mmCIF file of C-alpha atoms and ligand atoms in Angstrom:
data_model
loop_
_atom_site.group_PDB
_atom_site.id
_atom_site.type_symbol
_atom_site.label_atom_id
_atom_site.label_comp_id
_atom_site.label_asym_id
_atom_site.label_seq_id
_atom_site.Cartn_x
_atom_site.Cartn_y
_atom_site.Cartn_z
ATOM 1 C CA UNK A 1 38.421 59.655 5.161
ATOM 2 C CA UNK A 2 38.502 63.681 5.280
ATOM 3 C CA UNK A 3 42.119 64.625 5.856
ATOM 4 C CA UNK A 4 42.522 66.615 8.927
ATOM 5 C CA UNK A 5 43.945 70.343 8.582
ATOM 6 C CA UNK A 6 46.726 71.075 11.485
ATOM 7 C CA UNK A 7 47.341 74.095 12.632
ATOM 8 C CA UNK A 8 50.331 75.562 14.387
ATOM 9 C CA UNK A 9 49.760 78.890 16.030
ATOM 10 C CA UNK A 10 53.322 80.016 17.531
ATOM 11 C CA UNK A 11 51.707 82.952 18.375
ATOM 12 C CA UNK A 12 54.614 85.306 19.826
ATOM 13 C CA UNK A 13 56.896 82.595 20.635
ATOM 14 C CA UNK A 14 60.693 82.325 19.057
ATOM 15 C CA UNK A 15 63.037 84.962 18.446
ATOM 16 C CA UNK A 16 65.124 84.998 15.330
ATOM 17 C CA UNK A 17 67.553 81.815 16.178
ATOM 18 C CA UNK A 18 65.020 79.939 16.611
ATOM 19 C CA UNK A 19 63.271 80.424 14.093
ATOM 20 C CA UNK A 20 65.904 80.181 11.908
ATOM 21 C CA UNK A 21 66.204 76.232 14.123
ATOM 22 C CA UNK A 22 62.751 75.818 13.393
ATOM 23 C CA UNK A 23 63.104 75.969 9.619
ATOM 24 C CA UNK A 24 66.305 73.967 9.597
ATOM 25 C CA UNK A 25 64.848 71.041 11.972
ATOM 26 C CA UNK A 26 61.087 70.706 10.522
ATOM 27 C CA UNK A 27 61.558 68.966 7.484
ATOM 28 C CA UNK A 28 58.372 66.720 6.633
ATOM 29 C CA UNK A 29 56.064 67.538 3.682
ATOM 30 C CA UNK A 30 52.700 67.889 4.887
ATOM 31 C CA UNK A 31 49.555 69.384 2.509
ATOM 32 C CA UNK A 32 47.387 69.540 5.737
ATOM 33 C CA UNK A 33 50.014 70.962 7.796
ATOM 34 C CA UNK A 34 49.411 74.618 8.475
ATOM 35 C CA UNK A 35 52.341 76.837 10.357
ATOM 36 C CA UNK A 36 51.592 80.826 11.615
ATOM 37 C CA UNK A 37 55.056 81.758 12.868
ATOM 38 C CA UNK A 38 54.925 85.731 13.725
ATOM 39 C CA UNK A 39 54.562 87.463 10.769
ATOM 40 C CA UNK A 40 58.035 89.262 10.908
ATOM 41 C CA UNK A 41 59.507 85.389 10.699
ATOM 42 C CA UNK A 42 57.201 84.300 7.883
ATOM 43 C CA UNK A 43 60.169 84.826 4.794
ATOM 44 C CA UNK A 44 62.197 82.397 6.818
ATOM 45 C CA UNK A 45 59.069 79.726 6.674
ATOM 46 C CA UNK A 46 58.665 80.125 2.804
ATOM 47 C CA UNK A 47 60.861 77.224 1.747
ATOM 48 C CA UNK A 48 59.322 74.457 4.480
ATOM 49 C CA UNK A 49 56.722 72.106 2.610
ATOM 50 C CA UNK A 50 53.718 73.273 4.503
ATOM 51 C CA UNK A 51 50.845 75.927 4.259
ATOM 52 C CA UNK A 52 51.125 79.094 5.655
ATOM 53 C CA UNK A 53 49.120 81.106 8.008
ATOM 54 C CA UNK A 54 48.954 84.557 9.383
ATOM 55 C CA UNK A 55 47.877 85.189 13.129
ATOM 56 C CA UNK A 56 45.464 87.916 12.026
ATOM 57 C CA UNK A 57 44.323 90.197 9.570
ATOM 58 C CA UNK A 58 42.837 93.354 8.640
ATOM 59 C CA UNK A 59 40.304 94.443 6.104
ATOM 60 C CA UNK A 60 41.156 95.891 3.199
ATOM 61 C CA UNK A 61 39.965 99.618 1.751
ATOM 62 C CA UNK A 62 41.080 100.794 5.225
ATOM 63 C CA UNK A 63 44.315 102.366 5.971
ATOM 64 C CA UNK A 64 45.637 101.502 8.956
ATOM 65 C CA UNK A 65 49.448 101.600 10.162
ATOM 66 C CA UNK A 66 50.855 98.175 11.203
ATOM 67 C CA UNK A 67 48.290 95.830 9.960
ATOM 68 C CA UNK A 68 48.364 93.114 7.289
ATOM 69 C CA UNK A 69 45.142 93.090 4.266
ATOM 70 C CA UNK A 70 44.468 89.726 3.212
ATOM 71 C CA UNK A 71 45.405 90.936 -0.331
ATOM 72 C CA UNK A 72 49.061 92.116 0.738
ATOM 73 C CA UNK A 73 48.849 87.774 2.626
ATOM 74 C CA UNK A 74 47.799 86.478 -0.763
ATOM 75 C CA UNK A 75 50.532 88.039 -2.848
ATOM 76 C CA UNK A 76 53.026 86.223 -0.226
ATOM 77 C CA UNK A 77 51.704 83.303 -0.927
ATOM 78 C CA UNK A 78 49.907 82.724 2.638
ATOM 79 C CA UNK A 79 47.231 80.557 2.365
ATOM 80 C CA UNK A 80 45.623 80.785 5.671
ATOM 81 C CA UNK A 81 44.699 83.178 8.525
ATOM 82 C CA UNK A 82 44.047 83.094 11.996
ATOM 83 C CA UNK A 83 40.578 85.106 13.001
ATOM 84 C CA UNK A 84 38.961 86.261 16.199
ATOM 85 C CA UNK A 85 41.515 84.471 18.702
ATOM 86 C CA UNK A 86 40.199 84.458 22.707
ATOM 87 C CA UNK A 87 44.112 86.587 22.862
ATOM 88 C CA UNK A 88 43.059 88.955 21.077
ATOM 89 C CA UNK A 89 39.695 89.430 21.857
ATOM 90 C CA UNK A 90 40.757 89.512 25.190
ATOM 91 C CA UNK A 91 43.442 92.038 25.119
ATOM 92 C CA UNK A 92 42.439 93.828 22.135
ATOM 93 C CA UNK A 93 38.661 93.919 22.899
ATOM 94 C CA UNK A 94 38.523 92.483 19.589
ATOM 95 C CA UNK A 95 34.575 92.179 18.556
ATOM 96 C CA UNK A 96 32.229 89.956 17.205
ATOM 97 C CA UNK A 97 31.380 92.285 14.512
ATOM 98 C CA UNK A 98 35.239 93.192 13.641
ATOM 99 C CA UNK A 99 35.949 89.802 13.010
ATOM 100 C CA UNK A 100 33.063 89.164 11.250
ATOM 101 C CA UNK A 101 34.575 92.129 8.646
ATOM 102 C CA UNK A 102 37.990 90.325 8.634
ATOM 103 C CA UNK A 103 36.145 86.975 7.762
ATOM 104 C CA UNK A 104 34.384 88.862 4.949
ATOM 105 C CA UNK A 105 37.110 90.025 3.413
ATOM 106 C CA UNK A 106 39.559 86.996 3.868
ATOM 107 C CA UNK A 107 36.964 84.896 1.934
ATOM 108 C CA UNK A 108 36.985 87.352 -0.365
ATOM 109 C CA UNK A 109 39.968 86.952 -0.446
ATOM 110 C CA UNK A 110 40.248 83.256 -1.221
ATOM 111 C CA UNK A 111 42.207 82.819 2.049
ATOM 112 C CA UNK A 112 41.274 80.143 4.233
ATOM 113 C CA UNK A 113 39.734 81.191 7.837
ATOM 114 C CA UNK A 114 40.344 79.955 11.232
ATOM 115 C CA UNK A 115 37.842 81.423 12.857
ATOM 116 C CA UNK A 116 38.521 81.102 16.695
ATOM 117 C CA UNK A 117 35.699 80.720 19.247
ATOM 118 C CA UNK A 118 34.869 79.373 22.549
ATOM 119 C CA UNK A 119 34.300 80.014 25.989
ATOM 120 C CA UNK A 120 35.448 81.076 28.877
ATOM 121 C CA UNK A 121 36.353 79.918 32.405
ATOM 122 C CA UNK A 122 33.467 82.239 34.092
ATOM 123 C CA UNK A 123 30.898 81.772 31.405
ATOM 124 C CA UNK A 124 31.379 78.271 31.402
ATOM 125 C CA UNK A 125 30.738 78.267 35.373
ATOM 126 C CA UNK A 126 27.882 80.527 34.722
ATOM 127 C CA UNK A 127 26.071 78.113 32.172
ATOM 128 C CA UNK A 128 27.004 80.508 29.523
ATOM 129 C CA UNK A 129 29.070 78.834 27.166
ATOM 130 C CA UNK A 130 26.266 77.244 24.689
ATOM 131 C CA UNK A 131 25.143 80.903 24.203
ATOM 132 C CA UNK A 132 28.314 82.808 23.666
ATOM 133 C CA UNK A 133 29.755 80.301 21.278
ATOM 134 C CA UNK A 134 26.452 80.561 19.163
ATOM 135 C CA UNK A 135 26.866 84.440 19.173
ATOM 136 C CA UNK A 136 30.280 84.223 18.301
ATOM 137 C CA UNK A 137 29.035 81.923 15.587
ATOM 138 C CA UNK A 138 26.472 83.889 14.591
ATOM 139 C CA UNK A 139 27.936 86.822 13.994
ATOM 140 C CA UNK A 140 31.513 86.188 12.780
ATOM 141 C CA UNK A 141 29.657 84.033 10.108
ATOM 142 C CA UNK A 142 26.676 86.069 9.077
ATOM 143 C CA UNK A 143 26.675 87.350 4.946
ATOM 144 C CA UNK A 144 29.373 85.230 4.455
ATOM 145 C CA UNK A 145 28.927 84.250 0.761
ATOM 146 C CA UNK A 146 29.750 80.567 1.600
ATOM 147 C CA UNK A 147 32.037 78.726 4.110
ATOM 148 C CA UNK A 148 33.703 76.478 1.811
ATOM 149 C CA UNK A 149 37.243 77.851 3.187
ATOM 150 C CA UNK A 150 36.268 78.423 6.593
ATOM 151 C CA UNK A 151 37.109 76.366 9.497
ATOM 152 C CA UNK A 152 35.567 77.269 12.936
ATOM 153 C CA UNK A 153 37.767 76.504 15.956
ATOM 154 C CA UNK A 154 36.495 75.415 18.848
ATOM 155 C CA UNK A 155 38.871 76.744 21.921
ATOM 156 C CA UNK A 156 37.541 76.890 24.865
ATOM 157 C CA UNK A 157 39.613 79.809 26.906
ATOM 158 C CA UNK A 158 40.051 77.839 29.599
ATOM 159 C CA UNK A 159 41.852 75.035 28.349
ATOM 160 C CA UNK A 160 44.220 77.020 26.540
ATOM 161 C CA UNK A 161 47.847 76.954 27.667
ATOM 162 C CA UNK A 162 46.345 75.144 30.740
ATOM 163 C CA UNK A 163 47.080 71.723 30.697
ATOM 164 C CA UNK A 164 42.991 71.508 31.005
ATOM 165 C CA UNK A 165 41.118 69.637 28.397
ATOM 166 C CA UNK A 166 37.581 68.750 27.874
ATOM 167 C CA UNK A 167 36.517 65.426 27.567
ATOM 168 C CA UNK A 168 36.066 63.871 24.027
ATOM 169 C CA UNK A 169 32.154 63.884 24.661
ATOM 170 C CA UNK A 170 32.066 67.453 25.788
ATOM 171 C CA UNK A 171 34.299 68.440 22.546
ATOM 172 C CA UNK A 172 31.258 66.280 20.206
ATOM 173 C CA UNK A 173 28.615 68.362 21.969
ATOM 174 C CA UNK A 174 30.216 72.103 21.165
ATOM 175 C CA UNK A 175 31.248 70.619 17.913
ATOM 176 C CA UNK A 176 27.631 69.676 16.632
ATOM 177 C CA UNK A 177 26.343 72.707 18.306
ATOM 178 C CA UNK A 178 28.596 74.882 15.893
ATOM 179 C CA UNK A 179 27.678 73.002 12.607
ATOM 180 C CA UNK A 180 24.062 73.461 13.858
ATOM 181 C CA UNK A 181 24.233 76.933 14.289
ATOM 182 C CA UNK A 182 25.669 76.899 11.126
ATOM 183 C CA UNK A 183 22.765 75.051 9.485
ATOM 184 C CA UNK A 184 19.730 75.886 11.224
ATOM 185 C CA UNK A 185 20.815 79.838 10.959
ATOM 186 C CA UNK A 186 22.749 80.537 8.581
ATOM 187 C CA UNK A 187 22.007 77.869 6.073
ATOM 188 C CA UNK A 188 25.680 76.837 5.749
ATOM 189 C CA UNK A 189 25.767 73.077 5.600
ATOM 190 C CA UNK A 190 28.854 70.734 6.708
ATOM 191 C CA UNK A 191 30.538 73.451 8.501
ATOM 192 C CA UNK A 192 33.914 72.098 9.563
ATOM 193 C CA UNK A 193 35.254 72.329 12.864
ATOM 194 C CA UNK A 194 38.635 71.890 14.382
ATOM 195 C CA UNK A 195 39.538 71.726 18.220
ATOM 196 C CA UNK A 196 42.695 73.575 20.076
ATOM 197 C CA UNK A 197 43.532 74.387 23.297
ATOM 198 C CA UNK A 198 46.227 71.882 25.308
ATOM 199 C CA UNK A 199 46.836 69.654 22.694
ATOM 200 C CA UNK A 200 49.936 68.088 23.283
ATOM 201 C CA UNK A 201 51.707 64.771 21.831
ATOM 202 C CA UNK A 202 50.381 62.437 25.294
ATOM 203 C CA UNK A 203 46.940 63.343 24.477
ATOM 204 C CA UNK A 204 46.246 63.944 20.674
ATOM 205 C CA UNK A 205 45.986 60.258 19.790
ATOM 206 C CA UNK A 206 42.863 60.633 22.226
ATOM 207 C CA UNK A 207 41.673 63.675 20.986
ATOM 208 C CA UNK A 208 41.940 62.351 17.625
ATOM 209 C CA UNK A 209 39.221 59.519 18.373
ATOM 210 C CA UNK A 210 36.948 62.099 18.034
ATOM 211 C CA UNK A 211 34.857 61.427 14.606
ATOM 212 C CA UNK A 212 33.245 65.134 14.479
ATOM 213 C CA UNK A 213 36.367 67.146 13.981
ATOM 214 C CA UNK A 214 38.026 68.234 11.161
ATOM 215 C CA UNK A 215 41.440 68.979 12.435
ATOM 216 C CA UNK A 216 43.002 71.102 15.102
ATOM 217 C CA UNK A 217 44.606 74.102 16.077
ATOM 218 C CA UNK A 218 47.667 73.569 18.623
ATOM 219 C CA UNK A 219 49.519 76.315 20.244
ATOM 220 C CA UNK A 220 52.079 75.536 22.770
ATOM 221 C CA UNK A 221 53.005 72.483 21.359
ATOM 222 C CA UNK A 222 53.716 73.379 17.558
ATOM 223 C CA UNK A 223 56.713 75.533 18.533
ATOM 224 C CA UNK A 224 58.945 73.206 19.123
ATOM 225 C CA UNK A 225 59.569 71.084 15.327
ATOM 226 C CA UNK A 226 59.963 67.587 16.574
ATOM 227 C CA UNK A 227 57.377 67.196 18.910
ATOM 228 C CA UNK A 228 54.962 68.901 16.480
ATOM 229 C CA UNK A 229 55.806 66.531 13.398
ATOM 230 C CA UNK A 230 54.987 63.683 16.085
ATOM 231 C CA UNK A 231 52.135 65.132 16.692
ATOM 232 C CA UNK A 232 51.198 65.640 12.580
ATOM 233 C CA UNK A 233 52.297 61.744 12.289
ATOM 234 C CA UNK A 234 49.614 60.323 14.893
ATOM 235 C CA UNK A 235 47.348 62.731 13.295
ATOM 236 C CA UNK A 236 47.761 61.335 10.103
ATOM 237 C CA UNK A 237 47.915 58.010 11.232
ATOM 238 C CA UNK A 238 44.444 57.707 11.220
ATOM 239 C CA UNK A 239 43.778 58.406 7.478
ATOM 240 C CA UNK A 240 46.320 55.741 6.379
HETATM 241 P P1 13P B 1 47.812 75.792 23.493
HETATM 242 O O1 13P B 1 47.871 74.648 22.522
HETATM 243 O O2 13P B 1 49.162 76.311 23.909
HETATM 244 O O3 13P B 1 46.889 75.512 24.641
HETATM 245 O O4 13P B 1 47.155 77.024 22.681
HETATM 246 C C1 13P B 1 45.989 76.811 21.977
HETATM 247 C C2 13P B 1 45.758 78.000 21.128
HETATM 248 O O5 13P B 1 45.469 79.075 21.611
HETATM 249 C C3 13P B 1 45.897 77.821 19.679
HETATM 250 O O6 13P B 1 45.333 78.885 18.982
#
């Protein structure tokens, strides 16, 4: 059975004690286990047995004053980034095409992508949401040499940090609409896709039922260490 990747995306939670409780309290050794503290906490993360992941990251061959290039992530020893988040395309009008340039280069890179997509409350109302994830798709993904390293997460902006989910069957239907844009357009096959948004430790053994996914990418929840290595554990359940 294909071993699930698990992401934890602490986006700007934690100050420096807890980190520094984080790193003392999480203590499991997980190879599908991914964790994306802020990046000014990362050196405190280097000695857990995980992966991990930056929250972003910026092209290289440009200079540009308080970014990250995915070659300064790979001589740290990060193995994984965080692309094209609803946050930041949101507040930092981040677009389809700049995130298509970070994906570029962060392949290039041999990093492995989380590329975030998904829609939103209003589109989804609106009978838009089939559409703008296939643009998002589309155009993140396009020239991409091959997608070996890149997993596309589906997060529907609406059910993050919401307490919302969608129901397993609704997750299945975005899911094999991404791995068909994948095929039918851009000729990548077996496209792997991982779900986020709400996933907590009283609904991932649910979640998990789902056969089409390849993992998932958990906000809220992964910031505090115990309830997130439950959550790994009934993850992982299912492969044993
Ligand atoms: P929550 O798990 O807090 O809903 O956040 C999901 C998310 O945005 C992960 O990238």
């Amino acid at each position: 059975m294909e071993e699930r990747i698990i992401v934890g995306n602490m986006k700007v939670d934690m100050l420096k004690e807890d980190a520094l409780h984080y790193v003392e309290t999480f203590k499991g050794e997980y190879n599908n286990v991914v964790l994306c503290p802020s990046s000014i906490y990362l050196n405190y993360f280097m000695d857990t047995k995980v992966k991990l992941g930056l929250q972003n990251i910026f092209y290289d061959g440009t200079i540009c004053t308080g970014e990250i290039t995915s070659r300064q992530a790979v001589s740290m020893g990060i193995k994984y980034v965080i692309i094209g988040h609803s946050e930041r395309r949101y507040y930092l009008d981040e677009s389809n095409e700049t995130i298509n340039k970070k994906v570029k280069d962060a392949v290039e890179h041999n990093l492995g992508v989380l590329l975030c997509v998904g829609e939103s409350e209003e589109e989804k109302e609106n009978g838009r949401a089939d559409e703008v994830i296939k643009r998002q798709v589309y155009t993140a993904l396009r020239g991409i040499e091959n997608i070996r390293n890149v997993a596309i997460a589906y997060e529907p902006v609406w059910a993050i940090g919401t307490n919302k989910l969608p129901t397993n069957d609704e997750i299945k239907d975005k899911v094999l609409l991404i791995k068909k844009v994948c095929k039918d357009l851009l000729g990548y096959e077996n496209a792997r896709v991982i779900y986020g948004g709400s996933v907590n430790v009283e609904n991932v053994e649910e979640l998990n039922k789902i056969e089409e996914i390849s993992g998932f990418l958990i906000g809220g929840a992964s910031t505090e260490p115990e309830t997130f290595e439950k959550i790994i554990q009934i993850i992982n359940n299912r492969q044993n």
